[in-house]
GROMACS .gro file of C-alpha atoms in nm:
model
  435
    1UNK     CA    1  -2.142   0.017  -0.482
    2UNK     CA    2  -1.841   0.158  -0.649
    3UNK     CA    3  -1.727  -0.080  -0.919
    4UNK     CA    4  -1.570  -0.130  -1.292
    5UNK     CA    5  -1.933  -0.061  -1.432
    6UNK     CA    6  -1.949   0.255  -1.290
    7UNK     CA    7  -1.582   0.406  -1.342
    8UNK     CA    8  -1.220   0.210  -1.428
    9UNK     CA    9  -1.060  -0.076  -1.240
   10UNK     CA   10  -0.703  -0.086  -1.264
   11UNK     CA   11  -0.534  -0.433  -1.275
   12UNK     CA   12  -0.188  -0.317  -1.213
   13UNK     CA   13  -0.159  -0.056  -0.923
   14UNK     CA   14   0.160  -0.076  -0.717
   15UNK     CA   15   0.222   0.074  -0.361
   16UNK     CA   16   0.515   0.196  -0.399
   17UNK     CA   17   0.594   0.091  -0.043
   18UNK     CA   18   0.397  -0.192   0.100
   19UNK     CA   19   0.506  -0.071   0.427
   20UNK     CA   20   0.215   0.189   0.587
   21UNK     CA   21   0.350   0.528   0.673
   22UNK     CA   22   0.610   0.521   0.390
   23UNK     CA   23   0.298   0.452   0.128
   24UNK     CA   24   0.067   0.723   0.308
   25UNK     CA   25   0.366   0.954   0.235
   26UNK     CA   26   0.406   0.870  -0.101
   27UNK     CA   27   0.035   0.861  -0.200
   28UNK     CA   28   0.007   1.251   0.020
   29UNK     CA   29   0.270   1.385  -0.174
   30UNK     CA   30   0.340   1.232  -0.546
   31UNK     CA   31   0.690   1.169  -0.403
   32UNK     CA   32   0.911   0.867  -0.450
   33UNK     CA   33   0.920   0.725  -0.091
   34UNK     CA   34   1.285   0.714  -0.095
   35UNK     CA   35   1.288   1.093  -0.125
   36UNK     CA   36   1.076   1.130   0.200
   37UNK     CA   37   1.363   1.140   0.450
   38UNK     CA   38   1.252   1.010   0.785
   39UNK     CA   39   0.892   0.936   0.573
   40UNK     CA   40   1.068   0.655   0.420
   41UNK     CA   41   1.020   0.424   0.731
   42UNK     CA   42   0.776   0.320   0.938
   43UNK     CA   43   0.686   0.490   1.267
   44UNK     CA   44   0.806   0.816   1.193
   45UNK     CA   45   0.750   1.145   1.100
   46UNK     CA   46   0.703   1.364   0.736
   47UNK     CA   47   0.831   1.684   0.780
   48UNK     CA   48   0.638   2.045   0.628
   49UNK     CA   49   0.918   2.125   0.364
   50UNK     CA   50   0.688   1.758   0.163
   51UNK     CA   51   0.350   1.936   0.073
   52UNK     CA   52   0.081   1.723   0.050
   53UNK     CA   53  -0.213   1.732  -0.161
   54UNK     CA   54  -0.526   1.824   0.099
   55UNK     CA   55  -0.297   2.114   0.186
   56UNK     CA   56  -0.301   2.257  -0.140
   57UNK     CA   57  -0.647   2.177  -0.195
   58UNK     CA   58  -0.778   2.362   0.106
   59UNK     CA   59  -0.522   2.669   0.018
   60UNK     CA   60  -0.763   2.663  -0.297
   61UNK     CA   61  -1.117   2.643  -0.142
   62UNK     CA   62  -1.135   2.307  -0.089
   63UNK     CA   63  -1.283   2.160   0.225
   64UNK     CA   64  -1.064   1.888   0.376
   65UNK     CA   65  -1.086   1.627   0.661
   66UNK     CA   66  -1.021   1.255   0.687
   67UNK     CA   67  -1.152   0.974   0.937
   68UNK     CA   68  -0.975   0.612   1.002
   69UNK     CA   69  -0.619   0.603   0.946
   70UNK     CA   70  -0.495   0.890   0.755
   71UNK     CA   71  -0.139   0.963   0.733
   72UNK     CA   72   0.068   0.705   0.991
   73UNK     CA   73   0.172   0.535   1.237
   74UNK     CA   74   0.407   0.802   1.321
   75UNK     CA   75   0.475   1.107   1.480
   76UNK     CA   76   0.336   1.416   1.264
   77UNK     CA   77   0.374   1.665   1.500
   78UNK     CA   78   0.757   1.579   1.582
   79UNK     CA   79   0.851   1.735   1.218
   80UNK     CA   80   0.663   2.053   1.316
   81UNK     CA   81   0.340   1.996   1.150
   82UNK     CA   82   0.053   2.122   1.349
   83UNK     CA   83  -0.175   1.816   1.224
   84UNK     CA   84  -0.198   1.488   1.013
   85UNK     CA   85  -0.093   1.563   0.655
   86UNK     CA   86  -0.425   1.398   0.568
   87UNK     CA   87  -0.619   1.685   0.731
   88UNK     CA   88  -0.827   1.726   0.969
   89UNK     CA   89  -0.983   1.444   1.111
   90UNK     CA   90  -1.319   1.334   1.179
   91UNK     CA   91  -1.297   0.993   1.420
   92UNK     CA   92  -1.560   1.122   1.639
   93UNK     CA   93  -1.870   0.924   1.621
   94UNK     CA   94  -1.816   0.548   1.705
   95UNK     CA   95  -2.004   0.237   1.691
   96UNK     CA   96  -2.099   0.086   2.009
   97UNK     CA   97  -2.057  -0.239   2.058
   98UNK     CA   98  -1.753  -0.255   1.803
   99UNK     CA   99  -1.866  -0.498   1.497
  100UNK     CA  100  -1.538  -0.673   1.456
  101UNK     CA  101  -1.180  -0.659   1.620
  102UNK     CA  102  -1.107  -0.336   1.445
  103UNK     CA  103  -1.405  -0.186   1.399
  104UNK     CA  104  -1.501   0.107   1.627
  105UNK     CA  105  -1.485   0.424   1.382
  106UNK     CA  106  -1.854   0.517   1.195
  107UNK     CA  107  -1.660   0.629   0.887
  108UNK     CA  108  -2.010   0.700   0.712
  109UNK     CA  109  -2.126   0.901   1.019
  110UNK     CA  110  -1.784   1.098   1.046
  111UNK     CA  111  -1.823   1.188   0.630
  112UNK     CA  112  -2.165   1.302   0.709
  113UNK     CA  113  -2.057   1.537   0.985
  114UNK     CA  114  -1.742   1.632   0.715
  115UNK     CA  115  -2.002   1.749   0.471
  116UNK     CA  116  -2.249   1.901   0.705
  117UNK     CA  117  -2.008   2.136   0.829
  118UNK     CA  118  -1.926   2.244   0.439
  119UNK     CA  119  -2.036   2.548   0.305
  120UNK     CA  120  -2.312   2.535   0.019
  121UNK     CA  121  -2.116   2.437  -0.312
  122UNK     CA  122  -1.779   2.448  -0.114
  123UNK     CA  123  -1.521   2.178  -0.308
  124UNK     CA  124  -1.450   1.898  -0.085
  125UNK     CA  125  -1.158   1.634  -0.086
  126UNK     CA  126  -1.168   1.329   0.220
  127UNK     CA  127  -0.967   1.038   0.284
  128UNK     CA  128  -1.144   0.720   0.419
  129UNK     CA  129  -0.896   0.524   0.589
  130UNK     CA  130  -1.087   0.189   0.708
  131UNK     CA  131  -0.841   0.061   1.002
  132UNK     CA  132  -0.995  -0.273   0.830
  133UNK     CA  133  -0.830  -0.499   0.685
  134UNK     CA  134  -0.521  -0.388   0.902
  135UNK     CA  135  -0.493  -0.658   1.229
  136UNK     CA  136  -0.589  -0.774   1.441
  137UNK     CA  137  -0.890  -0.996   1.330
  138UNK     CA  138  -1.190  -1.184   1.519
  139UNK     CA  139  -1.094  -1.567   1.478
  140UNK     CA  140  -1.315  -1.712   1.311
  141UNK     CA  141  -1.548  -1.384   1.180
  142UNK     CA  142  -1.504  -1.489   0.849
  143UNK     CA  143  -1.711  -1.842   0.911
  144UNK     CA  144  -1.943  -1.693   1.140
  145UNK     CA  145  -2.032  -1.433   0.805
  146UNK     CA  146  -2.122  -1.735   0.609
  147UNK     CA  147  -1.813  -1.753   0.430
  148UNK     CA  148  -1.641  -2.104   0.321
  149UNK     CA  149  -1.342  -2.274   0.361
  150UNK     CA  150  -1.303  -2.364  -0.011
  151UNK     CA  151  -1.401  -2.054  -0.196
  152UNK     CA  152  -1.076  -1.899  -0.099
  153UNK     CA  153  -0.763  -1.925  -0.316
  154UNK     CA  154  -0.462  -1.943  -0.112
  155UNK     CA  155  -0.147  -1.774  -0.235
  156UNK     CA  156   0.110  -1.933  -0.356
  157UNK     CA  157   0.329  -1.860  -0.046
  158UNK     CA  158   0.100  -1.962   0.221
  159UNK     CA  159   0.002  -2.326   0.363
  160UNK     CA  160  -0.289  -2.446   0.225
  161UNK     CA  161  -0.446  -2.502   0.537
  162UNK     CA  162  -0.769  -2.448   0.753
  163UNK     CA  163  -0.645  -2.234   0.963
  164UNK     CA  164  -0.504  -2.052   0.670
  165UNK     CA  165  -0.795  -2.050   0.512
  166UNK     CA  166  -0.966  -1.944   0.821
  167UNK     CA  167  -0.782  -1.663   0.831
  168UNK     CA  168  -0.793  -1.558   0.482
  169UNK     CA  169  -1.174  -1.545   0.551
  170UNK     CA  170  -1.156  -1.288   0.857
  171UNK     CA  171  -0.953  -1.038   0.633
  172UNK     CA  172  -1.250  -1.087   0.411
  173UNK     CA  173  -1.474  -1.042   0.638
  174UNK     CA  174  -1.272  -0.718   0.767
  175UNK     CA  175  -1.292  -0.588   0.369
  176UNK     CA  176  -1.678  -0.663   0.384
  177UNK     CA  177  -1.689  -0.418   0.693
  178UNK     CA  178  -1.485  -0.150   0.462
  179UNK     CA  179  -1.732  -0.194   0.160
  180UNK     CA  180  -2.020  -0.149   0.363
  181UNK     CA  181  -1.919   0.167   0.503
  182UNK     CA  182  -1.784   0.275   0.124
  183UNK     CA  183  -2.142   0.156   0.011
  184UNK     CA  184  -2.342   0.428   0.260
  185UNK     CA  185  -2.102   0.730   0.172
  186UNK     CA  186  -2.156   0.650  -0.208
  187UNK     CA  187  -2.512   0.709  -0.121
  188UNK     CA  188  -2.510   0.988   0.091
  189UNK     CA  189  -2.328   1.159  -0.224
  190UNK     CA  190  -2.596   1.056  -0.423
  191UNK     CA  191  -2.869   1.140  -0.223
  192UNK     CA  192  -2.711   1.497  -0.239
  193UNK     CA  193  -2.703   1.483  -0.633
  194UNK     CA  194  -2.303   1.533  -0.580
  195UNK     CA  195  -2.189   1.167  -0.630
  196UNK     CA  196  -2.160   1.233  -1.036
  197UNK     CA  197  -1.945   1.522  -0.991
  198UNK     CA  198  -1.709   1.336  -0.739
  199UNK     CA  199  -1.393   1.140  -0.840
  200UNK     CA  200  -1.369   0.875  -0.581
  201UNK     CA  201  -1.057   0.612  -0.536
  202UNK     CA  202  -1.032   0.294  -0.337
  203UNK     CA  203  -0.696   0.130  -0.278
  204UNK     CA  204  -0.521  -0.028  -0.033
  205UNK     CA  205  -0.174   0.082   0.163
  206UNK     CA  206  -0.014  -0.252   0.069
  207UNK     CA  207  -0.102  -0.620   0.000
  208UNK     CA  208  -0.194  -0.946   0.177
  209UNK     CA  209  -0.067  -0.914   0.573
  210UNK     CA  210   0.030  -1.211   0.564
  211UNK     CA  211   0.401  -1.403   0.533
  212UNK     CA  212   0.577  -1.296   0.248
  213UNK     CA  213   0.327  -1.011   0.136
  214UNK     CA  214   0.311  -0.737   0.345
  215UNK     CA  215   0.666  -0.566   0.400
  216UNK     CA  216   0.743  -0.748   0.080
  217UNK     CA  217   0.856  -0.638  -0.255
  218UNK     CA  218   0.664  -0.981  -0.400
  219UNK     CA  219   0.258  -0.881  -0.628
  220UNK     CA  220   0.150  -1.018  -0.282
  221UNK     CA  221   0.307  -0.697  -0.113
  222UNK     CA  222   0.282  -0.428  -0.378
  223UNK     CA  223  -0.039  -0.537  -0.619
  224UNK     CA  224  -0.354  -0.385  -0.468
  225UNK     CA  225  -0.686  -0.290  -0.591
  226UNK     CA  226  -0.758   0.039  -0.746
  227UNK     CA  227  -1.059   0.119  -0.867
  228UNK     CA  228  -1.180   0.521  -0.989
  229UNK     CA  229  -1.502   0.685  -1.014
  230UNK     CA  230  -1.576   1.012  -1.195
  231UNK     CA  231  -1.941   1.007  -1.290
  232UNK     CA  232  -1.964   1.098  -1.685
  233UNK     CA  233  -1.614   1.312  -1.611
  234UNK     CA  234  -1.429   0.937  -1.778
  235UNK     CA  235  -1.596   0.655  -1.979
  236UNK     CA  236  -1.669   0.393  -1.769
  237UNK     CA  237  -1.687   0.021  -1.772
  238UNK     CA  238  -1.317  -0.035  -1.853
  239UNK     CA  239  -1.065  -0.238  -1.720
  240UNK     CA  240  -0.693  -0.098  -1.758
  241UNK     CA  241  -0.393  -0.295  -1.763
  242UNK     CA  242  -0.127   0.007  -1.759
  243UNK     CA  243   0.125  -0.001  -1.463
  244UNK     CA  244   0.030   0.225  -1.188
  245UNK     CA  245   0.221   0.347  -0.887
  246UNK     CA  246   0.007   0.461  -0.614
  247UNK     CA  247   0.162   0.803  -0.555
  248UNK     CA  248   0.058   0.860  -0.883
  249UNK     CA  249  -0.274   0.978  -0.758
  250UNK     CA  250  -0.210   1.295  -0.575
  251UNK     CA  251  -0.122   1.446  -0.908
  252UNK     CA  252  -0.433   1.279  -1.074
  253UNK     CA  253  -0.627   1.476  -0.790
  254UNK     CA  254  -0.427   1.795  -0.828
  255UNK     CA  255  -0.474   1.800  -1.219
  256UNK     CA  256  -0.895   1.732  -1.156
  257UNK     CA  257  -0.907   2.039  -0.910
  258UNK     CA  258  -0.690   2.217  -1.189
  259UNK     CA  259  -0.448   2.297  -0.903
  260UNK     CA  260  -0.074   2.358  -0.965
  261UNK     CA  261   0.132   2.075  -0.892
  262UNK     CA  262   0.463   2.160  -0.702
  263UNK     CA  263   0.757   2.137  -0.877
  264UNK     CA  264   0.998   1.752  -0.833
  265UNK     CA  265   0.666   1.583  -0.803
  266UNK     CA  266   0.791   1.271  -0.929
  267UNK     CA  267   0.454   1.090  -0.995
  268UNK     CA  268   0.245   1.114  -1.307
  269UNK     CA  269  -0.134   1.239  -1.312
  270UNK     CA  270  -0.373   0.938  -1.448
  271UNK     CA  271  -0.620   1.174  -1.570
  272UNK     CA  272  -0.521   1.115  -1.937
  273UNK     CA  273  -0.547   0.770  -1.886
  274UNK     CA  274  -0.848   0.830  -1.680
  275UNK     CA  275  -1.034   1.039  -1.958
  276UNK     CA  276  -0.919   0.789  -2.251
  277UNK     CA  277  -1.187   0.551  -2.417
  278UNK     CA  278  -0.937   0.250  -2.446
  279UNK     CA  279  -0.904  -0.073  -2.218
  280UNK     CA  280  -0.615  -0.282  -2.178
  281UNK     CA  281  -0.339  -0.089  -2.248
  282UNK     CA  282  -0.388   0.276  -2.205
  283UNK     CA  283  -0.003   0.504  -2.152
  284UNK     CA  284   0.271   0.351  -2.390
  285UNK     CA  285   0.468   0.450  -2.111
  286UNK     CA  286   0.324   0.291  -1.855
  287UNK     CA  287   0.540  -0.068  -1.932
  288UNK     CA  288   0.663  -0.056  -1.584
  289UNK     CA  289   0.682   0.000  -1.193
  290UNK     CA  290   0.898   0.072  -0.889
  291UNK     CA  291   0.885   0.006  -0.550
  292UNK     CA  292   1.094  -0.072  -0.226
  293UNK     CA  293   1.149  -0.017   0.130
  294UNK     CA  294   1.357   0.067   0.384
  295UNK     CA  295   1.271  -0.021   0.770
  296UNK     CA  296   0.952  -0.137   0.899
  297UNK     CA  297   0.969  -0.271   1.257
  298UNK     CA  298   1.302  -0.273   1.477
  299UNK     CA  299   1.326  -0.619   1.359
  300UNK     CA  300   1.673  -0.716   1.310
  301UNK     CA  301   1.921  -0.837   1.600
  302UNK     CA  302   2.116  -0.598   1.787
  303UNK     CA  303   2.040  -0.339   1.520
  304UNK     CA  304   1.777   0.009   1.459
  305UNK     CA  305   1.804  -0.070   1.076
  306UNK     CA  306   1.571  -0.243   0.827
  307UNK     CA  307   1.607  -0.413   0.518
  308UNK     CA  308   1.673  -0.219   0.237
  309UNK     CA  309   1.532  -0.321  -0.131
  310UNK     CA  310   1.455  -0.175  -0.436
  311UNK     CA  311   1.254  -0.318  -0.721
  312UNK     CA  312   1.143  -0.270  -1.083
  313UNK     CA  313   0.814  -0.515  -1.195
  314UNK     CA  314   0.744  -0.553  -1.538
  315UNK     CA  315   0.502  -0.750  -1.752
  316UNK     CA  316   0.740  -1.060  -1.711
  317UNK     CA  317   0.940  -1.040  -1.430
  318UNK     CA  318   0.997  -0.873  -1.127
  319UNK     CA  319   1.413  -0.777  -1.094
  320UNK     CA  320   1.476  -0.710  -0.685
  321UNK     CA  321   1.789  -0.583  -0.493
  322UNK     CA  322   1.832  -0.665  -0.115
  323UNK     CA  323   2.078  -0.427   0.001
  324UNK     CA  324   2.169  -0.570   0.300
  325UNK     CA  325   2.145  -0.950   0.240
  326UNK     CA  326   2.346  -1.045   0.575
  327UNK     CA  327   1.997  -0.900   0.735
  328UNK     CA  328   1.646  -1.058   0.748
  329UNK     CA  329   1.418  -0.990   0.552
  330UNK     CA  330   1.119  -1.096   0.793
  331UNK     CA  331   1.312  -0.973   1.133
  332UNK     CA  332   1.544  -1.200   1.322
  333UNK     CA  333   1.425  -1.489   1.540
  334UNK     CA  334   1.451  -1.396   1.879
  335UNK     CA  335   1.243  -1.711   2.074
  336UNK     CA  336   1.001  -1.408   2.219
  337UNK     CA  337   0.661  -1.333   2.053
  338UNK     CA  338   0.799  -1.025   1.859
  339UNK     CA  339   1.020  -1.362   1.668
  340UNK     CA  340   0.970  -1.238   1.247
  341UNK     CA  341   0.852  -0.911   1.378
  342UNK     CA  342   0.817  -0.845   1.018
  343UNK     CA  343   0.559  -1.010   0.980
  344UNK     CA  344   0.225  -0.929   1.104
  345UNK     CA  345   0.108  -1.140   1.389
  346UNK     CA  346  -0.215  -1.375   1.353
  347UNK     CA  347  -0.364  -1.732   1.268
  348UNK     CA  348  -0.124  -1.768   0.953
  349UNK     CA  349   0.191  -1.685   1.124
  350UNK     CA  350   0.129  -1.914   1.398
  351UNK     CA  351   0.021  -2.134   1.179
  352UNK     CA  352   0.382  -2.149   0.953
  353UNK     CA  353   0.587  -2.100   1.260
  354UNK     CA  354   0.454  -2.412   1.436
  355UNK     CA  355   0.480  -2.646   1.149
  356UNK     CA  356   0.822  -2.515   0.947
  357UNK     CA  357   0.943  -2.823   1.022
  358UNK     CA  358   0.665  -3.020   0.784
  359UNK     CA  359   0.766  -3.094   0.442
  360UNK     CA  360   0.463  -2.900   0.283
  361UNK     CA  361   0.586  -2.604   0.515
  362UNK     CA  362   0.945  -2.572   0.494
  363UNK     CA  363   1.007  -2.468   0.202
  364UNK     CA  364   0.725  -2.156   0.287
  365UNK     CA  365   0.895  -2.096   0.585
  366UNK     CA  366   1.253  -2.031   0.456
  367UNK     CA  367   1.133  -1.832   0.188
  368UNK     CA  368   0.923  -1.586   0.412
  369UNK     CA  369   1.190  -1.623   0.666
  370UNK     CA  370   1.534  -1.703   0.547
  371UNK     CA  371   1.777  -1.470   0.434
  372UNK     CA  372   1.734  -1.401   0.086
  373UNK     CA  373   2.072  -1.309  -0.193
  374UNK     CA  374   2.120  -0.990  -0.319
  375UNK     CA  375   1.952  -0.996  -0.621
  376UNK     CA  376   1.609  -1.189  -0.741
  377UNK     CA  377   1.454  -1.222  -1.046
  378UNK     CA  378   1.118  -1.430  -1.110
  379UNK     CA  379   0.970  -1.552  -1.445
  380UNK     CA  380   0.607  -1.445  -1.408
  381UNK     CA  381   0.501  -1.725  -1.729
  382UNK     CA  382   0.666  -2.010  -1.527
  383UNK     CA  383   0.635  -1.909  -1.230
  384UNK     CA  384   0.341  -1.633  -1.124
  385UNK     CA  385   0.375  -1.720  -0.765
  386UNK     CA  386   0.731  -1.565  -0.766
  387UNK     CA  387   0.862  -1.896  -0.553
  388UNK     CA  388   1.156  -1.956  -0.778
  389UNK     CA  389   1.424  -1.723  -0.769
  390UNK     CA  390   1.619  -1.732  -1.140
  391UNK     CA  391   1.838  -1.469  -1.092
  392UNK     CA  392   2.198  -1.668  -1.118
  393UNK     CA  393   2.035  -1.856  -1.426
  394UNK     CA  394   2.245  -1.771  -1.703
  395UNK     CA  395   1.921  -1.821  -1.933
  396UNK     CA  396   1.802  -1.483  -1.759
  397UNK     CA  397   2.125  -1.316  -1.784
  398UNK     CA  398   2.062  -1.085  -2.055
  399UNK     CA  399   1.677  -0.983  -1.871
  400UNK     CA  400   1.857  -0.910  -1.551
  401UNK     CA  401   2.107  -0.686  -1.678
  402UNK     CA  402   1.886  -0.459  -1.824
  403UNK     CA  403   1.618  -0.445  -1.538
  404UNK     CA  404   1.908  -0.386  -1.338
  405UNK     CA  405   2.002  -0.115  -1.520
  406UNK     CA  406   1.671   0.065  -1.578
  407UNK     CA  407   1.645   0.044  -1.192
  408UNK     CA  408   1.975   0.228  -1.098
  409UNK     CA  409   1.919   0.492  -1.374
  410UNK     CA  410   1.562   0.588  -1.252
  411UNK     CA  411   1.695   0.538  -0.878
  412UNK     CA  412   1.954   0.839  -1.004
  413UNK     CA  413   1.698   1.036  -1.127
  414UNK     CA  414   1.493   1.072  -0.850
  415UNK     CA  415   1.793   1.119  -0.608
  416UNK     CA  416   1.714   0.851  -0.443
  417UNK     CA  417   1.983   0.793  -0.179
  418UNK     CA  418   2.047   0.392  -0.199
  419UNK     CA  419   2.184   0.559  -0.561
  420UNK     CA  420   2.362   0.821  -0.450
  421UNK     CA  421   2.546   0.668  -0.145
  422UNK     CA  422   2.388   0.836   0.145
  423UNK     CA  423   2.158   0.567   0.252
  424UNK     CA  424   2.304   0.569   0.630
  425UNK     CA  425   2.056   0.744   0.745
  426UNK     CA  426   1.766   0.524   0.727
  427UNK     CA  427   1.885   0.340   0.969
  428UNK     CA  428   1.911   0.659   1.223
  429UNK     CA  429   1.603   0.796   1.206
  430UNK     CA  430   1.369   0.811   1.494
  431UNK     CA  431   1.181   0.546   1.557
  432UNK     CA  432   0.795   0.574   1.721
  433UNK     CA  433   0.656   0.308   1.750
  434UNK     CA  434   0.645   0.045   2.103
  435UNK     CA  435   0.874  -0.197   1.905
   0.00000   0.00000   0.00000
């Protein structure tokens, strides 16, 4: 199994959206999200003028495909594209019964059938998109795996409570199911004597989906595992603490196929960082990290928009800007099921809606729920949970002006439009999905 021994684990990788189709777009192209158009949202569509990186690996010899969830939810074909910018896919062996709520895709059998149909000593490039951990999950799966209540750390911004704990166990469960199927296309590589000349990279689309992570600019939302393989191509066995954004790895796989990059790609290749002998702290440059989002669900009352934020994270804090504070952040509470539609549905949920009136819930309520000021600002050494928004504290006066500042002039640079005043249009674009 893929792990730090064997390649580099990254401590600090970012989506740069923790929002799906906006990430996928990101991670395809090298592109600041913002930049993406219509790609910027969720349940939409990414239009040809964006290349992505299997396209320009297969104009170069490379075999491409993908199985799972490759670029979406969205429409690809409504921007003209004549299939998923991940490539073509491979979903079409299944397992029968399905082993979990999600699981119903043979991702190891699909990669087998991807390579079978290679030519001899043809380059090959495929995205494993494991529909786990995504919801829904089987109540209870987690238990019945022989997982415990109390080996789970609950977040900060969740109830400590069984059912929350419960639930924090079936996404574990649903990660298990991922790893497994990682595990048997790690050895089919190696079985083929190709696994040592393969880069491989496992990360996730966005955080926790739970309340406040997913859809959120909080570590809950954005942090996610990254871990890369590259046989004796890097030194292994190192842990790096550099800040990474997520799109940076479409360069990174660019630069290891020595294929051109195309010109505004605003991400940076890791390969440098990749190659390097050093832990800890790798790029001098890497001190920092951006992310945000624009709409995820038709949440909000009586409105197609989402809520707009920005953020820059740092070693000590995390500086965001909510746009549109009159909004909400989580969705609006209609009384119907789709109430916080922001917020993925599922034991936890249920679980923080029924009891918001408790005084151990409350306060974890409003803040996954309530409408949040413009700006926030978080001491990570006081506060790592990011529960305690300092942002009007004149002690952090001098910290906030600056991060604000560094995040409008890189916002600039990249033409992103909440900087340039031509944001109205995120709240136009088509919108896909059911809801």
């Amino acid at each position: 199994m893929l792990s730090a021994r064997e390649g580099v684990l990254f401590t600090k990788a970012y989506a740069v959206a923790p929002t799906c189709t906006a990430f996928r777009g990101s991670l395809l192209t090298g592109q600041w999200f913002a930049r993406l158009e219509e790609g910027a949202n969720l349940w939409s569509t990414l239009r040809p003028k964006f290349d992505v990186y299997p396209d320009l690996l297969e104009k170069n010899g490379y075999r491409v495909g993908y199985t799972g969830k490759g670029w979406g939810p969205g429409d690809w074909a409504a921007s003209g594209r004549t299939r998923n910018p991940a490539g073509p896919e491979f979903n079409g062996k299944k397992i029968d019964p399905p082993t979990s709520a999600m699981s119903k895709i043979d991702y190891a059998a699909n990669f087998q059938e991807f390579l079978t149909g290679r030519s001899p000593e043809q380059p090959f490039c495929f995205w494993y998109g494991g529909i786990e951990p995504h919801r829904a999950y089987e109540v209870g799966s987690g238990l019945k795996s022989g997982k415990r209540l109390a080996d789970f750390r609950v977040p900060w911004c969740l109830p400590d409570a069984p059912e929350v704990r419960s639930d924090l166990l079936d996404y574990a469960a649903e990660i298990d199911w991922f790893d497994t199927q990682l595990g048997r296309m790690i050895q089919m590589l190696e079985a083929a004597g190709e696994l040592d000349n393969t880069l491989i990279a496992v990360t996730g689309d966005n955080g926790l989906p739970f309340p406040r992570c997913k859809a959120n600019l909080y570590d809950c939302g954005t942090n996610v595992p990254l871990a890369v393989r590259w046989g004796k191509q890097i030194p292994a066995g190192r842990t790096v603490t550099d800040f990474v954004s997520l799109s940076d790895l479409a360069p990174t796989f660019l630069d290891a196929a020595s294929v051109k990059r195309p010109p505004g790609m605003t991400a940076r290749s890791l390969v440098p960082v990749l190659q390097s002998s050093k832990s800890g702290g790798v790029d001098p440059l890497r001190k920092q990290v951006f992310t945000g989002r624009e709409r995820h669900t038709q949440a909000q009352a009586n409105s197609p928009g989402g809520y707009p934020m920005r953020a820059i994270r740092t070693a000590d804090h995390p500086y965001i800007r909510n746009y549109l504070p009159e909004r909400d952040p989580a969705g609006s509470a209609t009384g119907d099921p789709s109430t916080f539609r922001d917020i993925d549905a599922g034991e936890t949920k249920t679980y923080l809606l029924s009891h918001r009136s408790d005084p151990a819930v409350a306060n974890l309520f409003e803040l996954a729920t309530g409408r949040r000021p413009a700006e926030e600002l978080y001491d990570l050494r006081s506060d790592p949970g990011e529960m305690r928004n300092v942002s009007a504290n004149p002690s952090f006066a001098a910290a906030k002006k600056r991060l604000a500042a560094e995040l409008d002039r890189q916002l600039k640079e990249w033409g992103d439009p909440r900087a340039t005043g031509s944001a109205e249009a995120f709240d136009t674009y088509k919108y896909f999905g059911k809801f």
